[in-house]
PDB file of C-alpha atoms in Angstrom:
ATOM      1  CA  MET W   1     143.205  33.643  46.493  1.00  0.00           C
ATOM      2  CA  SER W   2     143.521  31.225  49.371  1.00  0.00           C
ATOM      3  CA  ASP W   3     140.795  28.844  48.855  1.00  0.00           C
ATOM      4  CA  ARG W   4     140.720  26.549  46.096  1.00  0.00           C
ATOM      5  CA  GLY W   5     137.243  27.766  44.994  1.00  0.00           C
ATOM      6  CA  PRO W   6     135.224  28.119  43.110  1.00  0.00           C
ATOM      7  CA  ARG W   7     135.185  31.415  43.226  1.00  0.00           C
ATOM      8  CA  GLY W   8     132.391  33.494  40.705  1.00  0.00           C
ATOM      9  CA  THR W   9     131.302  36.461  39.443  1.00  0.00           C
ATOM     10  CA  GLU W  10     130.728  38.211  42.962  1.00  0.00           C
ATOM     11  CA  ASP W  11     134.706  37.798  43.340  1.00  0.00           C
ATOM     12  CA  PHE W  12     135.311  39.307  39.955  1.00  0.00           C
ATOM     13  CA  ASP W  13     136.829  43.303  41.191  1.00  0.00           C
ATOM     14  CA  ALA W  14     138.982  41.154  43.645  1.00  0.00           C
ATOM     15  CA  MET W  15     140.316  38.934  40.612  1.00  0.00           C
ATOM     16  CA  SER W  16     143.199  39.430  37.941  1.00  0.00           C
ATOM     17  CA  TRP W  17     143.958  37.731  34.730  1.00  0.00           C
ATOM     18  CA  HIS W  18     146.201  39.799  33.192  1.00  0.00           C
ATOM     19  CA  ASP W  19     149.045  37.936  31.636  1.00  0.00           C
ATOM     20  CA  VAL W  20     147.287  34.764  32.228  1.00  0.00           C
ATOM     21  CA  HIS W  21     147.909  31.797  29.790  1.00  0.00           C
ATOM     22  CA  VAL W  22     145.025  29.759  28.005  1.00  0.00           C
ATOM     23  CA  HIS W  23     146.010  26.263  26.967  1.00  0.00           C
ATOM     24  CA  GLY W  24     142.700  25.275  25.473  1.00  0.00           C
ATOM     25  CA  PHE W  25     139.192  26.432  25.316  1.00  0.00           C
ATOM     26  CA  ARG W  26     136.003  24.620  24.417  1.00  0.00           C
ATOM     27  CA  LEU W  27     132.141  24.756  24.724  1.00  0.00           C
ATOM     28  CA  VAL W  28     129.781  22.405  26.829  1.00  0.00           C
ATOM     29  CA  ARG W  29     126.909  22.095  28.393  1.00  0.00           C
ATOM     30  CA  PHE W  30     124.872  23.496  24.946  1.00  0.00           C
ATOM     31  CA  ASP W  31     121.025  24.500  25.504  1.00  0.00           C
ATOM     32  CA  GLU W  32     119.414  24.498  21.958  1.00  0.00           C
ATOM     33  CA  GLU W  33     116.574  26.101  23.185  1.00  0.00           C
ATOM     34  CA  ALA W  34     118.402  29.185  24.722  1.00  0.00           C
ATOM     35  CA  GLY W  35     121.294  29.050  22.240  1.00  0.00           C
ATOM     36  CA  THR W  36     123.838  29.089  24.751  1.00  0.00           C
ATOM     37  CA  ALA W  37     126.399  27.612  26.212  1.00  0.00           C
ATOM     38  CA  ASP W  38     129.062  27.273  28.277  1.00  0.00           C
ATOM     39  CA  LEU W  39     132.659  28.622  27.771  1.00  0.00           C
ATOM     40  CA  VAL W  40     135.476  26.891  29.363  1.00  0.00           C
ATOM     41  CA  LEU W  41     138.889  28.262  29.347  1.00  0.00           C
ATOM     42  CA  ASP W  42     142.045  25.903  30.507  1.00  0.00           C
ATOM     43  CA  ILE W  43     144.124  28.588  31.983  1.00  0.00           C
ATOM     44  CA  ASP W  44     147.181  29.183  34.507  1.00  0.00           C
ATOM     45  CA  TYR W  45     145.923  31.484  36.790  1.00  0.00           C
ATOM     46  CA  ILE W  46     148.480  33.484  38.537  1.00  0.00           C
ATOM     47  CA  LEU W  47     148.205  33.764  42.154  1.00  0.00           C
ATOM     48  CA  GLU W  48     150.609  36.141  43.288  1.00  0.00           C
ATOM     49  CA  TRP W  49     153.237  38.143  41.369  1.00  0.00           C
ATOM     50  CA  ARG W  50     155.986  39.431  44.200  1.00  0.00           C
ATOM     51  CA  ASN W  51     159.543  40.814  43.450  1.00  0.00           C
ATOM     52  CA  SER W  52     162.584  38.307  44.660  1.00  0.00           C
ATOM     53  CA  ASP W  53     166.495  39.038  44.585  1.00  0.00           C
ATOM     54  CA  THR W  54     166.735  37.358  41.170  1.00  0.00           C
ATOM     55  CA  GLY W  55     163.392  39.383  39.490  1.00  0.00           C
ATOM     56  CA  ILE W  56     160.006  38.935  39.650  1.00  0.00           C
ATOM     57  CA  LEU W  57     158.268  35.395  40.882  1.00  0.00           C
ATOM     58  CA  PHE W  58     155.073  34.047  40.276  1.00  0.00           C
ATOM     59  CA  THR W  59     152.679  31.601  42.116  1.00  0.00           C
ATOM     60  CA  VAL W  60     150.369  29.775  39.171  1.00  0.00           C
ATOM     61  CA  CYS W  61     147.913  27.246  39.600  1.00  0.00           C
ATOM     62  CA  GLN W  62     145.995  25.647  36.813  1.00  0.00           C
ATOM     63  CA  ALA W  63     142.712  26.670  36.612  1.00  0.00           C
ATOM     64  CA  ALA W  64     139.119  25.927  35.176  1.00  0.00           C
ATOM     65  CA  LEU W  65     137.355  29.523  34.305  1.00  0.00           C
ATOM     66  CA  ARG W  66     133.906  28.504  33.066  1.00  0.00           C
ATOM     67  CA  PHE W  67     131.638  31.349  31.843  1.00  0.00           C
ATOM     68  CA  HIS W  68     128.009  30.122  31.910  1.00  0.00           C
ATOM     69  CA  HIS W  69     125.185  30.251  29.362  1.00  0.00           C
ATOM     70  CA  VAL W  70     127.138  32.144  26.941  1.00  0.00           C
ATOM     71  CA  PHE W  71     125.828  34.087  23.623  1.00  0.00           C
ATOM     72  CA  GLY W  72     127.163  36.023  20.930  1.00  0.00           C
ATOM     73  CA  LEU W  73     130.629  34.707  20.963  1.00  0.00           C
ATOM     74  CA  LYS W  74     133.232  36.215  18.692  1.00  0.00           C
ATOM     75  CA  PHE W  75     136.655  35.143  18.785  1.00  0.00           C
ATOM     76  CA  GLU W  76     139.417  36.256  17.182  1.00  0.00           C
ATOM     77  CA  LEU W  77     143.362  35.136  17.106  1.00  0.00           C
ATOM     78  CA  ASP W  78     146.205  35.839  14.698  1.00  0.00           C
ATOM     79  CA  TYR W  79     149.354  33.766  15.214  1.00  0.00           C
ATOM     80  CA  ALA W  80     149.891  34.508  11.115  1.00  0.00           C
ATOM     81  CA  ALA W  81     150.467  38.390  11.334  1.00  0.00           C
ATOM     82  CA  PRO W  82     153.272  38.144  13.934  1.00  0.00           C
ATOM     83  CA  THR W  83     154.601  34.933  12.124  1.00  0.00           C
ATOM     84  CA  ALA W  84     154.256  33.509  16.442  1.00  0.00           C
ATOM     85  CA  GLY W  85     154.987  29.577  16.808  1.00  0.00           C
ATOM     86  CA  MET W  86     151.975  27.820  18.157  1.00  0.00           C
ATOM     87  CA  CYS W  87     152.193  28.342  21.824  1.00  0.00           C
ATOM     88  CA  PRO W  88     149.388  28.844  24.720  1.00  0.00           C
ATOM     89  CA  PHE W  89     147.560  32.701  24.196  1.00  0.00           C
ATOM     90  CA  SER W  90     147.968  35.370  26.635  1.00  0.00           C
ATOM     91  CA  MET W  91     144.769  37.249  27.890  1.00  0.00           C
ATOM     92  CA  GLY W  92     145.564  40.814  28.631  1.00  0.00           C
ATOM     93  CA  GLY W  93     142.819  40.753  31.327  1.00  0.00           C
ATOM     94  CA  ILE W  94     139.284  40.745  31.385  1.00  0.00           C
ATOM     95  CA  ALA W  95     136.746  43.454  31.561  1.00  0.00           C
ATOM     96  CA  ARG W  96     132.643  43.501  31.772  1.00  0.00           C
ATOM     97  CA  GLU W  97     129.669  45.679  31.088  1.00  0.00           C
ATOM     98  CA  ALA W  98     126.836  45.161  33.025  1.00  0.00           C
ATOM     99  CA  LEU W  99     123.592  44.379  30.888  1.00  0.00           C
ATOM    100  CA  VAL W 100     120.004  44.415  32.114  1.00  0.00           C
ATOM    101  CA  ALA W 101     117.217  42.672  30.350  1.00  0.00           C
ATOM    102  CA  ALA W 102     113.708  44.224  29.747  1.00  0.00           C
ATOM    103  CA  ASN W 103     113.023  41.788  32.550  1.00  0.00           C
ATOM    104  CA  GLY W 104     115.188  43.296  34.925  1.00  0.00           C
ATOM    105  CA  ARG W 105     117.555  40.256  34.389  1.00  0.00           C
ATOM    106  CA  LEU W 106     120.915  40.780  35.208  1.00  0.00           C
ATOM    107  CA  SER W 107     124.030  39.734  32.564  1.00  0.00           C
ATOM    108  CA  TYR W 108     127.261  40.976  31.363  1.00  0.00           C
ATOM    109  CA  ARG W 109     129.212  41.716  28.203  1.00  0.00           C
ATOM    110  CA  TRP W 110     132.565  40.599  28.792  1.00  0.00           C
ATOM    111  CA  HIS W 111     135.582  41.072  26.750  1.00  0.00           C
ATOM    112  CA  ILE W 112     138.491  39.218  27.146  1.00  0.00           C
ATOM    113  CA  PRO W 113     141.434  41.250  25.257  1.00  0.00           C
ATOM    114  CA  LEU W 114     144.556  38.889  24.091  1.00  0.00           C
ATOM    115  CA  ASN W 115     148.334  40.283  24.053  1.00  0.00           C
ATOM    116  CA  TRP W 116     149.862  37.225  22.851  1.00  0.00           C
ATOM    117  CA  PRO W 117     149.346  36.537  19.798  1.00  0.00           C
ATOM    118  CA  GLN W 118     146.830  39.868  19.039  1.00  0.00           C
ATOM    119  CA  GLY W 119     143.226  38.826  19.505  1.00  0.00           C
ATOM    120  CA  MET W 120     139.990  39.149  21.706  1.00  0.00           C
ATOM    121  CA  LEU W 121     137.089  37.050  22.962  1.00  0.00           C
ATOM    122  CA  GLU W 122     133.769  38.970  23.276  1.00  0.00           C
ATOM    123  CA  PHE W 123     130.503  37.370  24.735  1.00  0.00           C
ATOM    124  CA  GLU W 124     127.586  37.800  27.008  1.00  0.00           C
ATOM    125  CA  ALA W 125     127.182  35.331  29.874  1.00  0.00           C
ATOM    126  CA  PRO W 126     125.455  36.246  33.313  1.00  0.00           C
ATOM    127  CA  SER W 127     128.088  34.593  35.632  1.00  0.00           C
ATOM    128  CA  PHE W 128     131.271  32.649  35.753  1.00  0.00           C
ATOM    129  CA  THR W 129     132.965  30.079  37.739  1.00  0.00           C
ATOM    130  CA  GLN W 130     136.949  29.523  38.498  1.00  0.00           C
ATOM    131  CA  THR W 131     138.158  26.356  40.041  1.00  0.00           C
ATOM    132  CA  LEU W 132     141.823  25.899  40.941  1.00  0.00           C
ATOM    133  CA  VAL W 133     142.996  22.121  39.955  1.00  0.00           C
ATOM    134  CA  GLY W 134     146.538  20.998  40.812  1.00  0.00           C
ATOM    135  CA  GLU W 135     148.889  22.316  43.224  1.00  0.00           C
ATOM    136  CA  PRO W 136     150.197  26.246  42.836  1.00  0.00           C
ATOM    137  CA  GLN W 137     153.494  26.478  41.977  1.00  0.00           C
ATOM    138  CA  VAL W 138     156.223  29.598  42.323  1.00  0.00           C
ATOM    139  CA  ARG W 139     157.925  30.087  39.514  1.00  0.00           C
ATOM    140  CA  PRO W 140     160.017  32.861  37.405  1.00  0.00           C
ATOM    141  CA  GLU W 141     157.541  32.649  34.396  1.00  0.00           C
ATOM    142  CA  GLN W 142     153.796  33.265  34.203  1.00  0.00           C
ATOM    143  CA  PHE W 143     152.576  29.706  33.475  1.00  0.00           C
ATOM    144  CA  LEU W 144     153.322  26.397  34.593  1.00  0.00           C
ATOM    145  CA  ALA W 145     155.802  24.143  33.114  1.00  0.00           C
ATOM    146  CA  PRO W 146     153.842  21.211  30.732  1.00  0.00           C
ATOM    147  CA  GLU W 147     154.562  18.692  33.127  1.00  0.00           C
ATOM    148  CA  LYS W 148     153.086  20.567  36.110  1.00  0.00           C
ATOM    149  CA  ARG W 149     149.768  20.346  34.392  1.00  0.00           C
ATOM    150  CA  LYS W 150     146.964  18.031  34.442  1.00  0.00           C
ATOM    151  CA  GLY W 151     145.184  17.203  30.833  1.00  0.00           C
ATOM    152  CA  TRP W 152     142.255  18.823  29.796  1.00  0.00           C
ATOM    153  CA  ILE W 153     140.092  19.830  33.010  1.00  0.00           C
ATOM    154  CA  ASP W 154     136.708  19.706  33.505  1.00  0.00           C
ATOM    155  CA  ALA W 155     135.009  22.106  35.849  1.00  0.00           C
TER     156      ALA W 155
END
C-alpha cells in the first residue's frame, strides 16, 4: 500500500488485517430510517512484514477502517476469561461473504475474528474504506508506540 488511500472494498483481496491492533471503535453517521450506521475502527495497519538480521520487522501506520451502512452488528470480546489486562485487541483477519438482495443490490457479511483476547465482530455492510493517518513506522512489534499515534481519528 504505497499511497495513503483511501483504499476500499475493491482492494479487499490485496489487503490483510492479520494481527492488526484495534485501539478504538465507534458508530457514526446513524441512518435511523435504514437502521444503519458507519463502524469506524482506529487501527495500527501493518503495511509490510519483513525479515531482518534481528528478527521480523513491521512497517505499521495508524489508519481509520470504516465500514459503511453497517447493519446487524454482533460484537464479542472477553478480557475476563484469560484474565488479560486491558490493551488494544488484535484481529485475526477479515473475511467476507457476498450477499445479493432480491433487488440485485450487493452487500457483504463481514466476519472479523479477534485473536487477542478472544472475540469476534460480525455484521453486514456494502462497503469499507481505509485511510492511513500519521507516518509509517518500522518497528519490531506489530503495533505503534503510544507516542507515535494521533488521538482519535475521524475518517
